[in-house]
């Protein structure tokens, strides 16, 4: 078994996963700012406080003893520096105390690998829609390649920021989803697709202007969802066509959204493919995906000595080797 620690943003999470990808334990604790957005230092303080307890409860929940653990994986990046360091410090401590290898894991690759494992789809395209990240990712020649991404903020950060500016509290995505169910009038908003990239700041400004103009909140939420998720559906379809793929997996907190799932599913099925969305607890940031990707890294011999285990807040998906995807011959 491998123990995995996730702490890239607001979620501190510990997962334990067997070599057969069985999730033995998964416990999480999300930092919720009392008002406004996420402050990296405050989130990191939260993680420092809760992580030791999460490790203990994961071990207890899974009935796991330290000698069952073969390695300690942690999310090395991308993410918020202070938050990453909190998780890495706990991982290093456990690796030293238990005398086990330390396995750094790329957070985006982990979203793909858990979805790939659960879906049984061998070579899917990933639409990764989370707070800080919005990317369309596919495997090619030894690396996961980012075909398209946001040019400004992540879709979740956009939804959260909009909701907070409208007087709400974090997280905005699920609350906008609930509100949008009562909406029916589609107000035009900036639809910013550039090739396979997207941008959201124009929509943020325009949505606040619509609110000032007195547009009903439910219609505003509906218009924002339809427009933003259509943009994501379009870049996903472009990437599928371009790379001659047919199957899509979803990852990231925004992938919990029912409308996004339905829109992407309709597109994928019209093209003859399959859409797989992991259950919500494995779609959002979680320690199980880190532990599972730790298994893949460990089997490929990709571990790190403590002195080379620094965090990498800007680690790009396509800079990380994924040798387990290479096929002999
Ligand atoms: P993550 O960064 O992957 O942990 O996901 C957190 C982000 O997901 C936050 O920005 C949330 O607002 C967003 N989110 C969570 N649930 C939903 C939902 N049902 N619809 C839209 N966004 C959501
Ligand atoms: Mg994530």
mmCIF file of C-alpha atoms and ligand atoms in Angstrom:
data_model
loop_
_atom_site.group_PDB
_atom_site.id
_atom_site.type_symbol
_atom_site.label_atom_id
_atom_site.label_comp_id
_atom_site.label_asym_id
_atom_site.label_seq_id
_atom_site.Cartn_x
_atom_site.Cartn_y
_atom_site.Cartn_z
ATOM 1 C CA UNK A 1 0.000 0.000 0.000
ATOM 2 C CA UNK A 2 0.976 3.578 -0.585
ATOM 3 C CA UNK A 3 -0.066 6.547 1.515
ATOM 4 C CA UNK A 4 -0.674 9.729 -0.475
ATOM 5 C CA UNK A 5 -0.902 13.301 0.738
ATOM 6 C CA UNK A 6 -2.721 16.049 -1.169
ATOM 7 C CA UNK A 7 -2.320 19.705 -0.151
ATOM 8 C CA UNK A 8 -2.024 21.772 -3.342
ATOM 9 C CA UNK A 9 -4.791 24.282 -2.527
ATOM 10 C CA UNK A 10 -7.670 24.360 -0.044
ATOM 11 C CA UNK A 11 -8.013 20.606 0.482
ATOM 12 C CA UNK A 12 -5.823 18.609 2.865
ATOM 13 C CA UNK A 13 -6.352 14.920 2.192
ATOM 14 C CA UNK A 14 -4.776 11.568 2.949
ATOM 15 C CA UNK A 15 -5.466 8.413 0.943
ATOM 16 C CA UNK A 16 -4.187 4.868 1.215
ATOM 17 C CA UNK A 17 -4.344 2.765 -1.948
ATOM 18 C CA UNK A 18 -3.361 -0.848 -2.545
ATOM 19 C CA UNK A 19 -1.259 -2.077 -5.451
ATOM 20 C CA UNK A 20 -4.526 -3.187 -7.102
ATOM 21 C CA UNK A 21 -5.866 0.370 -6.896
ATOM 22 C CA UNK A 22 -8.232 -0.468 -4.074
ATOM 23 C CA UNK A 23 -8.938 2.644 -2.006
ATOM 24 C CA UNK A 24 -8.289 1.427 1.520
ATOM 25 C CA UNK A 25 -8.894 4.804 3.178
ATOM 26 C CA UNK A 26 -9.579 8.394 2.154
ATOM 27 C CA UNK A 27 -10.040 11.277 4.572
ATOM 28 C CA UNK A 28 -10.135 14.965 3.668
ATOM 29 C CA UNK A 29 -10.542 18.326 5.329
ATOM 30 C CA UNK A 30 -11.187 21.418 3.208
ATOM 31 C CA UNK A 31 -10.133 24.885 4.279
ATOM 32 C CA UNK A 32 -13.058 27.300 4.005
ATOM 33 C CA UNK A 33 -12.170 30.960 4.443
ATOM 34 C CA UNK A 34 -14.731 32.753 6.659
ATOM 35 C CA UNK A 35 -15.065 35.405 3.935
ATOM 36 C CA UNK A 36 -13.435 36.226 0.599
ATOM 37 C CA UNK A 37 -11.114 33.946 -1.324
ATOM 38 C CA UNK A 38 -8.346 31.577 -0.325
ATOM 39 C CA UNK A 39 -5.206 33.018 1.313
ATOM 40 C CA UNK A 40 -2.271 30.627 0.723
ATOM 41 C CA UNK A 41 -0.713 31.090 4.191
ATOM 42 C CA UNK A 42 -3.988 30.617 6.035
ATOM 43 C CA UNK A 43 -4.786 27.525 3.997
ATOM 44 C CA UNK A 44 -1.275 26.190 4.723
ATOM 45 C CA UNK A 45 -1.760 26.772 8.465
ATOM 46 C CA UNK A 46 -4.984 24.809 8.241
ATOM 47 C CA UNK A 47 -3.176 21.923 6.502
ATOM 48 C CA UNK A 48 -0.373 21.896 9.104
ATOM 49 C CA UNK A 49 -3.001 21.623 11.821
ATOM 50 C CA UNK A 50 -5.149 18.896 10.282
ATOM 51 C CA UNK A 51 -2.724 16.666 8.333
ATOM 52 C CA UNK A 52 -1.257 14.690 11.280
ATOM 53 C CA UNK A 53 -4.787 13.858 12.433
ATOM 54 C CA UNK A 54 -5.829 12.910 8.882
ATOM 55 C CA UNK A 55 -2.867 10.520 8.611
ATOM 56 C CA UNK A 56 -3.860 8.906 11.915
ATOM 57 C CA UNK A 57 -7.525 8.568 10.938
ATOM 58 C CA UNK A 58 -6.689 7.170 7.485
ATOM 59 C CA UNK A 59 -4.444 4.519 9.075
ATOM 60 C CA UNK A 60 -7.145 3.683 11.600
ATOM 61 C CA UNK A 61 -10.024 3.689 9.099
ATOM 62 C CA UNK A 62 -8.126 1.336 6.796
ATOM 63 C CA UNK A 63 -6.825 -0.855 9.622
ATOM 64 C CA UNK A 64 -3.345 -0.173 8.242
ATOM 65 C CA UNK A 65 -0.050 -0.547 10.120
ATOM 66 C CA UNK A 66 3.087 1.394 9.177
ATOM 67 C CA UNK A 67 4.763 -1.851 8.032
ATOM 68 C CA UNK A 68 1.969 -2.226 5.386
ATOM 69 C CA UNK A 69 3.034 1.067 3.784
ATOM 70 C CA UNK A 70 5.555 0.694 0.956
ATOM 71 C CA UNK A 71 5.988 4.346 0.112
ATOM 72 C CA UNK A 72 4.808 7.852 0.947
ATOM 73 C CA UNK A 73 3.556 9.925 -1.987
ATOM 74 C CA UNK A 74 2.825 13.638 -1.954
ATOM 75 C CA UNK A 75 1.651 16.252 -4.441
ATOM 76 C CA UNK A 76 4.806 18.104 -5.502
ATOM 77 C CA UNK A 77 2.983 20.624 -7.711
ATOM 78 C CA UNK A 78 1.427 22.559 -9.270
ATOM 79 C CA UNK A 79 -0.177 24.451 -6.424
ATOM 80 C CA UNK A 80 0.210 27.128 -3.777
ATOM 81 C CA UNK A 81 3.759 27.116 -2.354
ATOM 82 C CA UNK A 82 2.934 27.269 1.368
ATOM 83 C CA UNK A 83 0.205 24.621 0.991
ATOM 84 C CA UNK A 84 2.501 22.285 -0.964
ATOM 85 C CA UNK A 85 5.237 22.667 1.658
ATOM 86 C CA UNK A 86 2.831 21.685 4.453
ATOM 87 C CA UNK A 87 2.030 18.380 2.721
ATOM 88 C CA UNK A 88 5.622 17.722 1.663
ATOM 89 C CA UNK A 89 6.869 18.226 5.221
ATOM 90 C CA UNK A 90 4.437 15.676 6.587
ATOM 91 C CA UNK A 91 5.342 13.238 3.778
ATOM 92 C CA UNK A 92 9.099 13.608 4.429
ATOM 93 C CA UNK A 93 8.589 13.048 8.153
ATOM 94 C CA UNK A 94 6.583 9.849 7.562
ATOM 95 C CA UNK A 95 9.104 8.585 4.992
ATOM 96 C CA UNK A 96 11.947 9.116 7.481
ATOM 97 C CA UNK A 97 10.150 7.676 10.501
ATOM 98 C CA UNK A 98 8.839 4.634 8.592
ATOM 99 C CA UNK A 99 12.013 4.321 6.496
ATOM 100 C CA UNK A 100 10.085 4.170 3.235
ATOM 101 C CA UNK A 101 10.712 5.813 -0.169
ATOM 102 C CA UNK A 102 9.320 9.254 -0.808
ATOM 103 C CA UNK A 103 7.360 9.549 -4.059
ATOM 104 C CA UNK A 104 6.696 13.014 -5.530
ATOM 105 C CA UNK A 105 3.591 13.138 -7.725
ATOM 106 C CA UNK A 106 2.316 15.714 -10.205
ATOM 107 C CA UNK A 107 -1.179 16.757 -9.151
ATOM 108 C CA UNK A 108 -2.606 16.989 -12.704
ATOM 109 C CA UNK A 109 -1.196 13.600 -13.681
ATOM 110 C CA UNK A 110 -2.856 12.206 -10.544
ATOM 111 C CA UNK A 111 -6.282 13.470 -11.674
ATOM 112 C CA UNK A 112 -5.767 11.654 -14.991
ATOM 113 C CA UNK A 113 -4.459 8.418 -13.523
ATOM 114 C CA UNK A 114 -7.245 7.930 -10.980
ATOM 115 C CA UNK A 115 -9.864 8.607 -13.691
ATOM 116 C CA UNK A 116 -8.090 6.284 -16.118
ATOM 117 C CA UNK A 117 -7.953 3.549 -13.517
ATOM 118 C CA UNK A 118 -11.610 3.903 -12.466
ATOM 119 C CA UNK A 119 -12.926 4.228 -16.024
ATOM 120 C CA UNK A 120 -10.997 1.373 -17.569
ATOM 121 C CA UNK A 121 -10.461 3.680 -20.557
ATOM 122 C CA UNK A 122 -6.877 3.169 -21.638
ATOM 123 C CA UNK A 123 -6.159 6.376 -23.501
ATOM 124 C CA UNK A 124 -8.701 9.064 -22.644
ATOM 125 C CA UNK A 125 -8.545 12.786 -23.030
ATOM 126 C CA UNK A 126 -8.853 14.578 -19.681
ATOM 127 C CA UNK A 127 -10.894 17.726 -19.223
ATOM 128 C CA UNK A 128 -9.444 19.016 -15.971
ATOM 129 C CA UNK A 129 -11.662 21.747 -14.563
ATOM 130 C CA UNK A 130 -10.788 22.770 -11.023
ATOM 131 C CA UNK A 131 -10.319 25.888 -8.934
ATOM 132 C CA UNK A 132 -6.859 26.827 -10.156
ATOM 133 C CA UNK A 133 -6.572 24.699 -13.313
ATOM 134 C CA UNK A 134 -8.469 24.418 -16.562
ATOM 135 C CA UNK A 135 -6.741 22.163 -19.064
ATOM 136 C CA UNK A 136 -7.383 19.674 -21.843
ATOM 137 C CA UNK A 137 -4.753 16.953 -21.504
ATOM 138 C CA UNK A 138 -3.872 13.914 -23.606
ATOM 139 C CA UNK A 139 -0.976 11.438 -23.666
ATOM 140 C CA UNK A 140 1.625 11.665 -26.425
ATOM 141 C CA UNK A 141 5.243 10.487 -26.734
ATOM 142 C CA UNK A 142 6.207 9.901 -23.125
ATOM 143 C CA UNK A 143 4.358 12.814 -21.530
ATOM 144 C CA UNK A 144 0.883 14.090 -20.839
ATOM 145 C CA UNK A 145 0.440 17.023 -23.218
ATOM 146 C CA UNK A 146 -1.595 20.120 -22.473
ATOM 147 C CA UNK A 147 -3.494 20.841 -25.687
ATOM 148 C CA UNK A 148 -5.511 23.732 -24.371
ATOM 149 C CA UNK A 149 -5.869 25.693 -21.158
ATOM 150 C CA UNK A 150 -7.108 28.865 -19.559
ATOM 151 C CA UNK A 151 -5.215 31.987 -20.490
ATOM 152 C CA UNK A 152 -6.175 33.747 -17.264
ATOM 153 C CA UNK A 153 -7.851 32.191 -14.205
ATOM 154 C CA UNK A 154 -9.041 28.645 -13.599
ATOM 155 C CA UNK A 155 -12.769 28.117 -14.181
ATOM 156 C CA UNK A 156 -13.426 27.383 -10.485
ATOM 157 C CA UNK A 157 -11.603 30.516 -9.360
ATOM 158 C CA UNK A 158 -13.682 32.476 -11.861
ATOM 159 C CA UNK A 159 -16.950 31.030 -10.489
ATOM 160 C CA UNK A 160 -15.829 31.539 -6.875
ATOM 161 C CA UNK A 161 -14.674 35.111 -7.466
ATOM 162 C CA UNK A 162 -17.905 35.994 -9.264
ATOM 163 C CA UNK A 163 -20.019 34.502 -6.492
ATOM 164 C CA UNK A 164 -18.041 36.325 -3.786
ATOM 165 C CA UNK A 165 -18.373 39.616 -5.720
ATOM 166 C CA UNK A 166 -22.138 39.008 -5.774
ATOM 167 C CA UNK A 167 -22.025 38.793 -1.955
ATOM 168 C CA UNK A 168 -21.708 35.028 -1.506
ATOM 169 C CA UNK A 169 -19.155 32.835 0.223
ATOM 170 C CA UNK A 170 -16.578 30.316 -1.053
ATOM 171 C CA UNK A 171 -17.057 27.934 -2.838
ATOM 172 C CA UNK A 172 -19.198 29.587 -5.491
ATOM 173 C CA UNK A 173 -19.418 26.802 -8.084
ATOM 174 C CA UNK A 174 -21.956 24.571 -6.309
ATOM 175 C CA UNK A 175 -24.064 27.547 -5.167
ATOM 176 C CA UNK A 176 -24.184 28.969 -8.691
ATOM 177 C CA UNK A 177 -25.202 25.511 -9.909
ATOM 178 C CA UNK A 178 -28.159 25.427 -7.496
ATOM 179 C CA UNK A 179 -29.215 28.956 -8.478
ATOM 180 C CA UNK A 180 -28.863 28.259 -12.219
ATOM 181 C CA UNK A 181 -31.474 25.467 -11.995
ATOM 182 C CA UNK A 182 -34.133 28.187 -11.671
ATOM 183 C CA UNK A 183 -32.781 30.217 -14.587
ATOM 184 C CA UNK A 184 -34.103 30.117 -18.149
ATOM 185 C CA UNK A 185 -33.157 33.351 -19.927
ATOM 186 C CA UNK A 186 -29.790 33.216 -21.697
ATOM 187 C CA UNK A 187 -28.090 36.627 -21.572
ATOM 188 C CA UNK A 188 -25.166 37.042 -23.965
ATOM 189 C CA UNK A 189 -21.742 36.956 -22.281
ATOM 190 C CA UNK A 190 -18.220 37.069 -23.766
ATOM 191 C CA UNK A 191 -17.452 33.635 -25.225
ATOM 192 C CA UNK A 192 -13.663 33.503 -25.249
ATOM 193 C CA UNK A 193 -12.251 30.523 -27.089
ATOM 194 C CA UNK A 194 -8.868 31.022 -28.761
ATOM 195 C CA UNK A 195 -7.937 27.850 -30.592
ATOM 196 C CA UNK A 196 -7.984 25.285 -27.794
ATOM 197 C CA UNK A 197 -7.546 27.877 -25.045
ATOM 198 C CA UNK A 198 -10.171 29.749 -23.040
ATOM 199 C CA UNK A 199 -10.332 32.918 -20.939
ATOM 200 C CA UNK A 200 -12.794 33.999 -18.268
ATOM 201 C CA UNK A 201 -11.970 37.531 -17.071
ATOM 202 C CA UNK A 202 -14.122 39.159 -19.767
ATOM 203 C CA UNK A 203 -17.098 37.099 -18.628
ATOM 204 C CA UNK A 204 -16.481 38.083 -15.012
ATOM 205 C CA UNK A 205 -16.676 41.802 -15.843
ATOM 206 C CA UNK A 206 -19.703 41.352 -18.108
ATOM 207 C CA UNK A 207 -21.559 39.213 -15.546
ATOM 208 C CA UNK A 208 -21.108 41.880 -12.854
ATOM 209 C CA UNK A 209 -22.410 44.484 -15.316
ATOM 210 C CA UNK A 210 -25.509 42.341 -15.982
ATOM 211 C CA UNK A 211 -26.064 42.084 -12.237
ATOM 212 C CA UNK A 212 -25.829 45.866 -11.861
ATOM 213 C CA UNK A 213 -28.356 46.195 -14.686
ATOM 214 C CA UNK A 214 -30.811 44.186 -12.578
ATOM 215 C CA UNK A 215 -30.813 40.835 -14.404
ATOM 216 C CA UNK A 216 -32.407 38.097 -12.266
ATOM 217 C CA UNK A 217 -29.739 36.209 -10.315
ATOM 218 C CA UNK A 218 -30.993 32.796 -11.463
ATOM 219 C CA UNK A 219 -30.815 33.867 -15.123
ATOM 220 C CA UNK A 220 -27.354 35.299 -14.540
ATOM 221 C CA UNK A 221 -26.134 32.032 -12.988
ATOM 222 C CA UNK A 222 -27.756 30.086 -15.849
ATOM 223 C CA UNK A 223 -26.115 32.299 -18.507
ATOM 224 C CA UNK A 224 -22.690 32.048 -16.850
ATOM 225 C CA UNK A 225 -22.922 28.254 -16.598
ATOM 226 C CA UNK A 226 -24.165 27.708 -20.140
ATOM 227 C CA UNK A 227 -21.549 30.036 -21.647
ATOM 228 C CA UNK A 228 -18.550 28.888 -19.601
ATOM 229 C CA UNK A 229 -19.334 25.169 -19.957
ATOM 230 C CA UNK A 230 -19.980 25.548 -23.697
ATOM 231 C CA UNK A 231 -16.460 26.989 -23.985
ATOM 232 C CA UNK A 232 -15.024 23.961 -22.179
ATOM 233 C CA UNK A 233 -17.096 21.577 -24.277
ATOM 234 C CA UNK A 234 -15.866 23.251 -27.466
ATOM 235 C CA UNK A 235 -12.152 23.027 -26.645
ATOM 236 C CA UNK A 236 -12.621 19.405 -25.556
ATOM 237 C CA UNK A 237 -14.263 18.592 -28.892
ATOM 238 C CA UNK A 238 -11.525 20.368 -30.826
ATOM 239 C CA UNK A 239 -8.864 18.401 -28.983
ATOM 240 C CA UNK A 240 -10.710 15.108 -29.638
ATOM 241 C CA UNK A 241 -10.965 15.853 -33.344
ATOM 242 C CA UNK A 242 -7.393 17.032 -33.580
ATOM 243 C CA UNK A 243 -5.865 14.058 -31.781
ATOM 244 C CA UNK A 244 -8.327 11.490 -33.166
ATOM 245 C CA UNK A 245 -9.504 10.402 -29.747
ATOM 246 C CA UNK A 246 -13.061 9.557 -28.732
ATOM 247 C CA UNK A 247 -13.194 9.017 -24.967
ATOM 248 C CA UNK A 248 -13.118 11.693 -22.274
ATOM 249 C CA UNK A 249 -12.603 11.567 -18.525
ATOM 250 C CA UNK A 250 -13.353 14.470 -16.202
ATOM 251 C CA UNK A 251 -11.403 15.697 -13.211
ATOM 252 C CA UNK A 252 -11.345 18.665 -10.837
ATOM 253 C CA UNK A 253 -13.976 20.144 -8.533
ATOM 254 C CA UNK A 254 -15.924 21.836 -11.331
ATOM 255 C CA UNK A 255 -16.340 18.408 -12.942
ATOM 256 C CA UNK A 256 -18.851 17.712 -10.133
ATOM 257 C CA UNK A 257 -21.195 20.068 -12.003
ATOM 258 C CA UNK A 258 -24.198 18.313 -13.535
ATOM 259 C CA UNK A 259 -24.621 20.736 -16.426
ATOM 260 C CA UNK A 260 -20.948 20.489 -17.439
ATOM 261 C CA UNK A 261 -21.150 16.677 -17.293
ATOM 262 C CA UNK A 262 -24.298 16.634 -19.440
ATOM 263 C CA UNK A 263 -22.943 19.042 -22.029
ATOM 264 C CA UNK A 264 -19.654 17.186 -22.406
ATOM 265 C CA UNK A 265 -21.449 13.813 -22.401
ATOM 266 C CA UNK A 266 -23.791 14.897 -25.209
ATOM 267 C CA UNK A 267 -20.838 16.052 -27.322
ATOM 268 C CA UNK A 268 -18.767 12.922 -26.653
ATOM 269 C CA UNK A 269 -21.641 10.507 -27.308
ATOM 270 C CA UNK A 270 -22.572 12.277 -30.548
ATOM 271 C CA UNK A 271 -19.016 11.524 -31.655
ATOM 272 C CA UNK A 272 -19.405 7.865 -30.694
ATOM 273 C CA UNK A 273 -17.231 8.039 -27.574
ATOM 274 C CA UNK A 274 -17.641 7.475 -23.856
ATOM 275 C CA UNK A 275 -17.561 10.007 -21.035
ATOM 276 C CA UNK A 276 -16.426 8.952 -17.587
ATOM 277 C CA UNK A 277 -16.753 11.180 -14.541
ATOM 278 C CA UNK A 278 -15.287 9.824 -11.289
ATOM 279 C CA UNK A 279 -17.481 9.959 -8.175
ATOM 280 C CA UNK A 280 -17.319 13.428 -6.608
ATOM 281 C CA UNK A 281 -14.935 12.503 -3.794
ATOM 282 C CA UNK A 282 -12.388 11.354 -6.404
ATOM 283 C CA UNK A 283 -13.094 14.210 -8.832
ATOM 284 C CA UNK A 284 -12.100 16.875 -6.303
ATOM 285 C CA UNK A 285 -8.579 17.070 -4.898
ATOM 286 C CA UNK A 286 -7.949 13.934 -2.849
ATOM 287 C CA UNK A 287 -5.155 11.866 -1.345
ATOM 288 C CA UNK A 288 -6.254 8.635 -3.065
ATOM 289 C CA UNK A 289 -5.293 9.914 -6.516
ATOM 290 C CA UNK A 290 -1.878 10.906 -5.147
ATOM 291 C CA UNK A 291 -1.432 7.483 -3.544
ATOM 292 C CA UNK A 292 -2.475 5.647 -6.736
ATOM 293 C CA UNK A 293 -0.153 7.737 -8.931
ATOM 294 C CA UNK A 294 2.493 7.119 -6.259
ATOM 295 C CA UNK A 295 2.016 3.384 -6.934
ATOM 296 C CA UNK A 296 2.650 3.932 -10.653
ATOM 297 C CA UNK A 297 5.729 6.082 -9.960
ATOM 298 C CA UNK A 298 7.150 3.677 -7.387
ATOM 299 C CA UNK A 299 6.779 0.718 -9.775
ATOM 300 C CA UNK A 300 8.673 2.749 -12.380
ATOM 301 C CA UNK A 301 11.406 3.512 -9.858
ATOM 302 C CA UNK A 302 10.508 7.198 -9.669
ATOM 303 C CA UNK A 303 11.226 8.079 -6.036
ATOM 304 C CA UNK A 304 13.143 11.052 -4.612
ATOM 305 C CA UNK A 305 15.742 11.368 -1.874
ATOM 306 C CA UNK A 306 14.663 13.881 0.785
ATOM 307 C CA UNK A 307 17.159 16.502 -0.426
ATOM 308 C CA UNK A 308 15.649 16.403 -3.933
ATOM 309 C CA UNK A 309 12.045 16.438 -2.812
ATOM 310 C CA UNK A 310 11.429 20.170 -2.991
ATOM 311 C CA UNK A 311 7.966 21.332 -3.974
ATOM 312 C CA UNK A 312 7.345 22.739 -7.465
ATOM 313 C CA UNK A 313 4.452 25.245 -7.389
ATOM 314 C CA UNK A 314 4.557 25.720 -11.171
ATOM 315 C CA UNK A 315 5.351 22.169 -12.224
ATOM 316 C CA UNK A 316 3.917 21.722 -15.728
ATOM 317 C CA UNK A 317 2.031 18.548 -16.572
ATOM 318 C CA UNK A 318 4.165 18.008 -19.681
ATOM 319 C CA UNK A 319 7.480 18.226 -17.811
ATOM 320 C CA UNK A 320 6.831 15.061 -15.820
ATOM 321 C CA UNK A 321 7.851 11.673 -17.280
ATOM 322 C CA UNK A 322 5.134 8.998 -17.141
ATOM 323 C CA UNK A 323 7.149 5.850 -17.978
ATOM 324 C CA UNK A 324 4.269 3.527 -17.076
ATOM 325 C CA UNK A 325 2.427 4.749 -20.185
ATOM 326 C CA UNK A 326 5.204 3.681 -22.538
ATOM 327 C CA UNK A 327 4.600 0.406 -24.292
ATOM 328 C CA UNK A 328 7.354 -2.038 -25.198
ATOM 329 C CA UNK A 329 7.942 -2.405 -28.925
HETATM 330 P P1 LIG B 1 -10.637 21.663 -6.781
HETATM 331 O O1 LIG B 1 -9.790 22.880 -7.072
HETATM 332 O O2 LIG B 1 -10.490 20.597 -7.810
HETATM 333 O O3 LIG B 1 -10.513 21.146 -5.384
HETATM 334 O O4 LIG B 1 -12.157 22.136 -6.911
HETATM 335 C C1 LIG B 1 -12.664 23.255 -6.207
HETATM 336 C C2 LIG B 1 -13.457 24.106 -7.165
HETATM 337 O O5 LIG B 1 -14.564 23.354 -7.670
HETATM 338 C C3 LIG B 1 -14.042 25.344 -6.533
HETATM 339 O O6 LIG B 1 -13.732 26.430 -7.366
HETATM 340 C C4 LIG B 1 -15.555 25.088 -6.518
HETATM 341 O O7 LIG B 1 -16.335 26.257 -6.656
HETATM 342 C C5 LIG B 1 -15.721 24.185 -7.701
HETATM 343 N N1 LIG B 1 -16.899 23.326 -7.642
HETATM 344 C C6 LIG B 1 -17.187 22.354 -6.753
HETATM 345 N N2 LIG B 1 -18.389 21.797 -6.995
HETATM 346 C C7 LIG B 1 -18.890 22.432 -8.095
HETATM 347 C C8 LIG B 1 -20.100 22.338 -8.842
HETATM 348 N N3 LIG B 1 -21.055 21.465 -8.516
HETATM 349 N N4 LIG B 1 -20.261 23.161 -9.902
HETATM 350 C C9 LIG B 1 -19.290 24.040 -10.244
HETATM 351 N N5 LIG B 1 -18.145 24.199 -9.570
HETATM 352 C C10 LIG B 1 -17.947 23.404 -8.505
HETATM 353 MG MG1 LIG B 2 -7.079 19.468 -8.501
#
